[in-house]
N, CA, C and O atoms as a Tinker XYZ file with bonds, in Angstrom:
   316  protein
     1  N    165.783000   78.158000   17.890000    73     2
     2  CA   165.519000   77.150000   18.895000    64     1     3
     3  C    164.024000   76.849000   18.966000    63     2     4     5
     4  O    163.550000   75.713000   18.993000    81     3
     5  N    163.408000   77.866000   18.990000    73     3     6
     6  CA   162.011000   77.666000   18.802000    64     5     7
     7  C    161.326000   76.744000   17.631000    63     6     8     9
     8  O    160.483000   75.862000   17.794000    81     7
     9  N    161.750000   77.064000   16.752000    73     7    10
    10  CA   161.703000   76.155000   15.609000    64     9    11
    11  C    162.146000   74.758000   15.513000    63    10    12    13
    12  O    161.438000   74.030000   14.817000    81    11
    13  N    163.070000   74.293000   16.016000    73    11    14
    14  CA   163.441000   73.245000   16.642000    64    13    15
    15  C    162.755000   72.198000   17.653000    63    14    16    17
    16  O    162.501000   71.012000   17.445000    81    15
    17  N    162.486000   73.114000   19.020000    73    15    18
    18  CA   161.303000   72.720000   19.758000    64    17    19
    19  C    159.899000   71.991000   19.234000    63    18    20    21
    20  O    159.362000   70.894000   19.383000    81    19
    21  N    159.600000   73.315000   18.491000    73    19    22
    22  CA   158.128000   72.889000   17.721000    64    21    23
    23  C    158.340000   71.978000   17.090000    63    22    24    25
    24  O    157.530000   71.078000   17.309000    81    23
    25  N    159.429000   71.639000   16.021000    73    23    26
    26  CA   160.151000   70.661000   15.236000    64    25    27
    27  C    160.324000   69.491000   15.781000    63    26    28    29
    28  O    160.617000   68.631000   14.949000    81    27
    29  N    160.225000   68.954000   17.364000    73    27    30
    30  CA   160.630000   67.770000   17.956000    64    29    31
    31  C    162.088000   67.083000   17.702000    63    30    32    33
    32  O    162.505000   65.964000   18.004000    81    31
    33  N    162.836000   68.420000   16.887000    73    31    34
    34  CA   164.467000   68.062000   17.374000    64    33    35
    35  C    164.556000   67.912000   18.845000    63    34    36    37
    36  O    164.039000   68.711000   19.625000    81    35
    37  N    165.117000   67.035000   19.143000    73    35    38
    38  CA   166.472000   66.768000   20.296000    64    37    39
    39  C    167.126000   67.756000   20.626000    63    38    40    41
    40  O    167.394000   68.709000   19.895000    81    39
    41  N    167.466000   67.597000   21.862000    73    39    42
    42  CA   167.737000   69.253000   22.431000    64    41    43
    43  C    169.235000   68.519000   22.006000    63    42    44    45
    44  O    169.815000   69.418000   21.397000    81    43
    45  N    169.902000   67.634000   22.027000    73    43    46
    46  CA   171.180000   67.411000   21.711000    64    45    47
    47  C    171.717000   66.696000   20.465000    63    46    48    49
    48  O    172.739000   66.053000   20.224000    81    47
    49  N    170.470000   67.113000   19.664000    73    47    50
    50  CA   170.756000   66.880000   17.733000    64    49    51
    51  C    171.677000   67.773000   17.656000    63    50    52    53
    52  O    171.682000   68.798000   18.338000    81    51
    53  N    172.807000   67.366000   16.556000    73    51    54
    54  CA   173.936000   67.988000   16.023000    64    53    55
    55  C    172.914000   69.497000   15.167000    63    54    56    57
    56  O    173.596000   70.512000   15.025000    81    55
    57  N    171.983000   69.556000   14.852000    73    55    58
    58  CA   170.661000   70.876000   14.597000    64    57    59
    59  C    170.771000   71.599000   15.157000    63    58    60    61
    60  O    171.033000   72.708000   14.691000    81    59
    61  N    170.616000   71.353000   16.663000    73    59    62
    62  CA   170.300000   72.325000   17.851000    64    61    63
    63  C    171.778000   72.342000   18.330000    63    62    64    65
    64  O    171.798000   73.247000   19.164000    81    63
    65  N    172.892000   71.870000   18.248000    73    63    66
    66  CA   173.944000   72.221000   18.839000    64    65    67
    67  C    174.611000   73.051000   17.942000    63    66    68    69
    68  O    175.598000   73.732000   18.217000    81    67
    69  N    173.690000   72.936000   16.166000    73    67    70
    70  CA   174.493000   74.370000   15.603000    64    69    71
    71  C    174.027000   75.487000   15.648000    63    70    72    73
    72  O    174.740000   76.365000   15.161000    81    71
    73  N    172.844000   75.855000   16.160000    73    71    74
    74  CA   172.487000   76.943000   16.844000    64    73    75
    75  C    173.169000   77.364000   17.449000    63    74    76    77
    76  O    173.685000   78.427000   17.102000    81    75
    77  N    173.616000   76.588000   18.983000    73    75    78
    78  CA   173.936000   77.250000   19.859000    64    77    79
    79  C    175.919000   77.410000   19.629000    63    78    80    81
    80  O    176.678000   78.036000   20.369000    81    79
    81  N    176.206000   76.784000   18.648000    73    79    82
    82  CA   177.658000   77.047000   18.339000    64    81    83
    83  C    177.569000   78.571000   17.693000    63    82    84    85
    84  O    178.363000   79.387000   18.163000    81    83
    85  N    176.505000   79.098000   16.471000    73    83    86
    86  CA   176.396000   80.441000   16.266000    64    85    87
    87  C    176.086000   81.344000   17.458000    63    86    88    89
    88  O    176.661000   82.429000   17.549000    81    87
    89  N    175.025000   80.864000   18.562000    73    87    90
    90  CA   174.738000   81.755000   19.642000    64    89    91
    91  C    176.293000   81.744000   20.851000    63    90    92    93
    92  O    176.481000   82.526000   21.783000    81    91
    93  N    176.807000   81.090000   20.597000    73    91    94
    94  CA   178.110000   80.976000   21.325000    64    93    95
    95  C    179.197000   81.726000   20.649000    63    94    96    97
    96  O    179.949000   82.327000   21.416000    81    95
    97  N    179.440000   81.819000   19.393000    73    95    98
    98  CA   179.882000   83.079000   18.344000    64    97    99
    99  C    180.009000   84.444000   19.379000    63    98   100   101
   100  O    180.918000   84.969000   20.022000    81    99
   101  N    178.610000   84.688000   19.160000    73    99   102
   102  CA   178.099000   85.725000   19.409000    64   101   103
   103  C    178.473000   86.498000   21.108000    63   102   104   105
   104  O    178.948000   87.582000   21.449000    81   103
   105  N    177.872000   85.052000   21.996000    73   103   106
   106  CA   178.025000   85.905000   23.467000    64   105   107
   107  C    179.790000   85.590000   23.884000    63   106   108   109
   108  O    180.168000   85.621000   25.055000    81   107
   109  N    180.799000   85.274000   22.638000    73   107   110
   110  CA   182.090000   85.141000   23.161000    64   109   111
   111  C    182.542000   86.778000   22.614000    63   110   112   113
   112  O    183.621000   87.116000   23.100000    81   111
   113  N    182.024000   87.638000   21.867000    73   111   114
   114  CA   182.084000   88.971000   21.463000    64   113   115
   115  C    182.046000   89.791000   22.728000    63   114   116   117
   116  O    182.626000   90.846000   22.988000    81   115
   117  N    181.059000   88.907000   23.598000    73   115   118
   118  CA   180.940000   89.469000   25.089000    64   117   119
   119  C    181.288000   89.619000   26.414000    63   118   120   121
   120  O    181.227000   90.447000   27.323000    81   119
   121  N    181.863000   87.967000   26.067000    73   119   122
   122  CA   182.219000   87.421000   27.596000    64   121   123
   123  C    182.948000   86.071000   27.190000    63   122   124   125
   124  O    182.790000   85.767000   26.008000    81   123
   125  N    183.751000   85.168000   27.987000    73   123   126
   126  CA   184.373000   84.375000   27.751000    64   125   127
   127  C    183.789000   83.514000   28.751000    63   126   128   129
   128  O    184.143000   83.631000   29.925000    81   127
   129  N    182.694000   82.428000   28.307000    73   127   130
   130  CA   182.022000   81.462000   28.529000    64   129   131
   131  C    182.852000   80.378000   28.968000    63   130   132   133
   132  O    183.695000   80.280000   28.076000    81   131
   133  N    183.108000   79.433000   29.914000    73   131   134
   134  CA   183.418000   78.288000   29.838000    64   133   135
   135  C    182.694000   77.349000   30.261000    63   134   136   137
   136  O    181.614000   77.693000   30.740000    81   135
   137  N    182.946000   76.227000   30.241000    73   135   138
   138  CA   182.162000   74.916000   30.380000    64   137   139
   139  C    180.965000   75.462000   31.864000    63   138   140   141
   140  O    179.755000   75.610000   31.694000    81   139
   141  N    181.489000   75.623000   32.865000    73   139   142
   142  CA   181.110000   75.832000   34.386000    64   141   143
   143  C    180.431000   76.895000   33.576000    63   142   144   145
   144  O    179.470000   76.551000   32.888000    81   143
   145  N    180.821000   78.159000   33.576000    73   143   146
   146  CA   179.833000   79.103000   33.482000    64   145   147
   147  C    179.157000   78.960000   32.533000    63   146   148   149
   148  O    178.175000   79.658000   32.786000    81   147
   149  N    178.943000   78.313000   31.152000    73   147   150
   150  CA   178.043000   78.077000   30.429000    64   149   151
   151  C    176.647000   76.973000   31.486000    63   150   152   153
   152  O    175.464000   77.259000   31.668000    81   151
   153  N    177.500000   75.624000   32.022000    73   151   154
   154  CA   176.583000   75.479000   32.845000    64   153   155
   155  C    175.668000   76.328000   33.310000    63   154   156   157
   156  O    174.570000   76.460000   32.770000    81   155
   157  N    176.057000   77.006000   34.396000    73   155   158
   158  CA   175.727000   78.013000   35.599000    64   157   159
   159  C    174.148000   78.444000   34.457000    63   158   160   161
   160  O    172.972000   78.134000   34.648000    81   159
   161  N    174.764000   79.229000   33.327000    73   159   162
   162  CA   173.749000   80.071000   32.617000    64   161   163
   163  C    172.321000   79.174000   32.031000    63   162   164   165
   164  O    171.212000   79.618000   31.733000    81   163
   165  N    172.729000   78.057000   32.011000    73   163   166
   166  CA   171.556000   76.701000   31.547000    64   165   167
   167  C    171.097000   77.078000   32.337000    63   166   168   169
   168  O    170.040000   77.691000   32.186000    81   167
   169  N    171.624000   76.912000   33.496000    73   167   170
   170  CA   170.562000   76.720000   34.904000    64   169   171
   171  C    170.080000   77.417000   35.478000    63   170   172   173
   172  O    169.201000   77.139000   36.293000    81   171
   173  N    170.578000   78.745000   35.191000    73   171   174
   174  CA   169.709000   79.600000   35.539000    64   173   175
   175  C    168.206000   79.659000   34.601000    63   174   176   177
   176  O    167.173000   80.253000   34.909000    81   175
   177  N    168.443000   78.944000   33.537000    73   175   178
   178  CA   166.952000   79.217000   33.072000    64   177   179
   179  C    166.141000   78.535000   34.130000    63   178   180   181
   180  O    164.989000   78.952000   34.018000    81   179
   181  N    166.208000   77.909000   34.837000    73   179   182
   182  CA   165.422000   76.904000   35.504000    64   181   183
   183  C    164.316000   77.345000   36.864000    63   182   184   185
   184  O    163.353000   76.824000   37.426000    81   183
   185  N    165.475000   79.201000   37.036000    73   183   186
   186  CA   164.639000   80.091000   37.974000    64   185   187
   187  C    164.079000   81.141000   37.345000    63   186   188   189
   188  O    164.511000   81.618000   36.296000    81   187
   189  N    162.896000   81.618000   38.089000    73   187   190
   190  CA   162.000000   83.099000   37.479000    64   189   191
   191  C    163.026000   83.947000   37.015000    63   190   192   193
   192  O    164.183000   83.832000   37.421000    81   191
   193  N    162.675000   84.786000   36.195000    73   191   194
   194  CA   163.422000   85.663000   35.938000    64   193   195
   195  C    162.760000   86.324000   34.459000    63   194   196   197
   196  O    161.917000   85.792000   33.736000    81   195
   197  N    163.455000   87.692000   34.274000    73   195   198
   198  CA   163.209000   88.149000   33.257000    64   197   199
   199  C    163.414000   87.044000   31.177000    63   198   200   201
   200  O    162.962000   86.836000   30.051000    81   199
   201  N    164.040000   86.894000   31.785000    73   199   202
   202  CA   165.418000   86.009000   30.402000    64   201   203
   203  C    164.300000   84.644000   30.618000    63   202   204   205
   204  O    163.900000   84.398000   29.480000    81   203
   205  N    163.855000   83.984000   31.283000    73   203   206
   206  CA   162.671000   82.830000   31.621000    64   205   207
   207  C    161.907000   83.255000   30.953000    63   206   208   209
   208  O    161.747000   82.820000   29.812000    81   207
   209  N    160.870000   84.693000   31.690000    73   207   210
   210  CA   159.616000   85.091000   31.197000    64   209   211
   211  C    159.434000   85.325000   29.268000    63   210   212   213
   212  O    158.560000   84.921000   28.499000    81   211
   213  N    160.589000   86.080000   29.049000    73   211   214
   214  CA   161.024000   86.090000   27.659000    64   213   215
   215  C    160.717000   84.554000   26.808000    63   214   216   217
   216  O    159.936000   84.585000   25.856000    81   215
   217  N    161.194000   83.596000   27.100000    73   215   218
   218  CA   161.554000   82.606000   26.542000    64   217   219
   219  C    159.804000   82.040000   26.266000    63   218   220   221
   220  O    159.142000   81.769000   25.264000    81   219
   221  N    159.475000   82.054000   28.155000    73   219   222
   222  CA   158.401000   81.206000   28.212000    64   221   223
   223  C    156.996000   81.899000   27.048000    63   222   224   225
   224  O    156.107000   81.346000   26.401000    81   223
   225  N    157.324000   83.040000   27.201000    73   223   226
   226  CA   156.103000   84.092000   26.566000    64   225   227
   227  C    155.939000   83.385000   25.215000    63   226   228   229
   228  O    154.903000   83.228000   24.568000    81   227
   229  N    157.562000   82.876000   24.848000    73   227   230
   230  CA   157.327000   82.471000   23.327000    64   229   231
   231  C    156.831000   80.914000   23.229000    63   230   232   233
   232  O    156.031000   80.556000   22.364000    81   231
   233  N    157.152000   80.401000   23.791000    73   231   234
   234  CA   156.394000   78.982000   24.079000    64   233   235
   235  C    156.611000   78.552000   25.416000    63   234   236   237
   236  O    157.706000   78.935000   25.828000    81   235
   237  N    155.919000   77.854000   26.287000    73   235   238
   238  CA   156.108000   77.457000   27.666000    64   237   239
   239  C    157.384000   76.358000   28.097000    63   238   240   241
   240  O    158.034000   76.322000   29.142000    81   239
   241  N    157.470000   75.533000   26.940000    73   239   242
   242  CA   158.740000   74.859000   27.123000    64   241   243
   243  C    159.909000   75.660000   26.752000    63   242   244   245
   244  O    161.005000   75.284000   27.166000    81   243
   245  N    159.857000   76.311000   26.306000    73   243   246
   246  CA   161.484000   76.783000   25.640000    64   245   247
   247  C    162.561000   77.140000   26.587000    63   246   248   249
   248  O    163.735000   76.778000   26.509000    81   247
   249  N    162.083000   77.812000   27.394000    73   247   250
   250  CA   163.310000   77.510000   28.710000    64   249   251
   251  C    163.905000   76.334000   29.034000    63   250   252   253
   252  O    165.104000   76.056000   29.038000    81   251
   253  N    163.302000   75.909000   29.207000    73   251   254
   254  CA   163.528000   73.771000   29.468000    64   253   255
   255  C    164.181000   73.319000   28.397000    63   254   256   257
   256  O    165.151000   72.587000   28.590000    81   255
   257  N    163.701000   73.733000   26.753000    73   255   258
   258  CA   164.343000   72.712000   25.978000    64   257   259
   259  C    165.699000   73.549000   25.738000    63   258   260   261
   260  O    166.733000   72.890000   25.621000    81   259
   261  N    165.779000   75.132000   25.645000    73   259   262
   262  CA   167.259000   75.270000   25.779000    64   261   263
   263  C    168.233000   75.305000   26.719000    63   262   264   265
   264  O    169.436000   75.283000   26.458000    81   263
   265  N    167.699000   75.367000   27.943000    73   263   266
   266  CA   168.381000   74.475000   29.586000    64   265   267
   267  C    169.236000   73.085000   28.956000    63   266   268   269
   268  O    170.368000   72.681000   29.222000    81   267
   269  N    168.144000   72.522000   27.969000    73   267   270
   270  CA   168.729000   70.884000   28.152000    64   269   271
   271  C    169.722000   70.660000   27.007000    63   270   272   273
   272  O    170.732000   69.956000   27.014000    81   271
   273  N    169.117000   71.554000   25.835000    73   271   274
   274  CA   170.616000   71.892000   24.823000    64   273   275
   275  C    171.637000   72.168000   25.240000    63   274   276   277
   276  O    172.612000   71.448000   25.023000    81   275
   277  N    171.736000   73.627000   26.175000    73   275   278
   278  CA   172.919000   74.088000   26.673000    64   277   279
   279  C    173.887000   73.081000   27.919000    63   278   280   281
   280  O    175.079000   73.056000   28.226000    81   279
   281  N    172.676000   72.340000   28.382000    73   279   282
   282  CA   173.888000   71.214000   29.019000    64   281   283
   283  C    174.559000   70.228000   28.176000    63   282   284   285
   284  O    175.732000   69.875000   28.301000    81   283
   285  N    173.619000   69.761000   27.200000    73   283   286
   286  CA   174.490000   68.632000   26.632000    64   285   287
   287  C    175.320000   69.379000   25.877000    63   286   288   289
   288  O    176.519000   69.126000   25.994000    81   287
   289  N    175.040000   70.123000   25.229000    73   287   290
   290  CA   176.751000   70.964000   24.544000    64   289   291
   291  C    177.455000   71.491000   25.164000    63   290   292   293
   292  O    178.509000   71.807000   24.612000    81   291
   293  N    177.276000   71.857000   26.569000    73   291   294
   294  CA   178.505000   71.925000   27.398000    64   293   295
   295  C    179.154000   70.672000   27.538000    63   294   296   297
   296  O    180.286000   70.335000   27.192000    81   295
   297  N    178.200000   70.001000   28.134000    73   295   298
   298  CA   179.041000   68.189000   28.611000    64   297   299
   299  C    179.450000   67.641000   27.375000    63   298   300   301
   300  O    180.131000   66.618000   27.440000    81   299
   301  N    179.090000   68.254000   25.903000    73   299   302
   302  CA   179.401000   67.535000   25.009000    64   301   303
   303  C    180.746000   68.186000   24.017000    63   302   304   305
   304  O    181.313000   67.646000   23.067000    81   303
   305  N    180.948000   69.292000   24.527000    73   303   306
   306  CA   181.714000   70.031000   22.899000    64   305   307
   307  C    182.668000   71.165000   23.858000    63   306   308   309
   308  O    183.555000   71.916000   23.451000    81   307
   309  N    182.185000   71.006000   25.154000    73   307   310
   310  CA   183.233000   72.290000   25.760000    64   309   311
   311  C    183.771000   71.569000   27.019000    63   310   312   313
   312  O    183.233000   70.738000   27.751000    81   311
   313  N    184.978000   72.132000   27.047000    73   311   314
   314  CA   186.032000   71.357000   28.151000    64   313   315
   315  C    185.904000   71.724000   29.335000    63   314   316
   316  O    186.612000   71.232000   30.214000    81   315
C-alpha cells in the first residue's frame, strides 16, 4: 500500500483493490469480515491509536489512503 501511495495510485485502482483482496485472504484466516465490519475497521483508522501510529510512522498519509481503499472495496466488491 505504501508503494502505491507514493505511486499516486488511486485508493480505488483495481492495483490497490488487489492488495487488499490478498490482505483480506489473510485476516479471513482470522475473522469473518463483512461489508459493515470491514467498514467499521476503515474507520477506525481515522482515530489515534496504536494500528494509526504504525501506519502514520511509515508515511503520514497512509492511514487516510488505506481508510479510503478499504471503503471503496467494501462499497465496491463486498455485499
Amino acid at each position: 500500500m505504501l508503494r502505491l501511495l507514493r505511486d499516486g495510485v488511486a485508493a480505488d485502482d483495481p492495483e490497490t483493490f488487489a492488495v487488499l483482496d490478498d490482505d483480506l485472504a489473510l485476516q479471513r484466516k482470522l475473522w469473518s469480515p463483512d461489508k459493515a465490519s470491514y467498514i467499521a475497521l476503515a474507520e477506525a483508522l481515522q482515530e489515534p491509536s496504536d494500528l494509526r501510529s504504525h501506519y502514520d510512522a511509515q508515511d503520514p498519509r497512509l492511514a487516510g489512503y488505506l481508510r479510503e481503499a478499504m471503503l471503496a472495496y467494501a462499497n465496491t466488491r463486498m455485499q
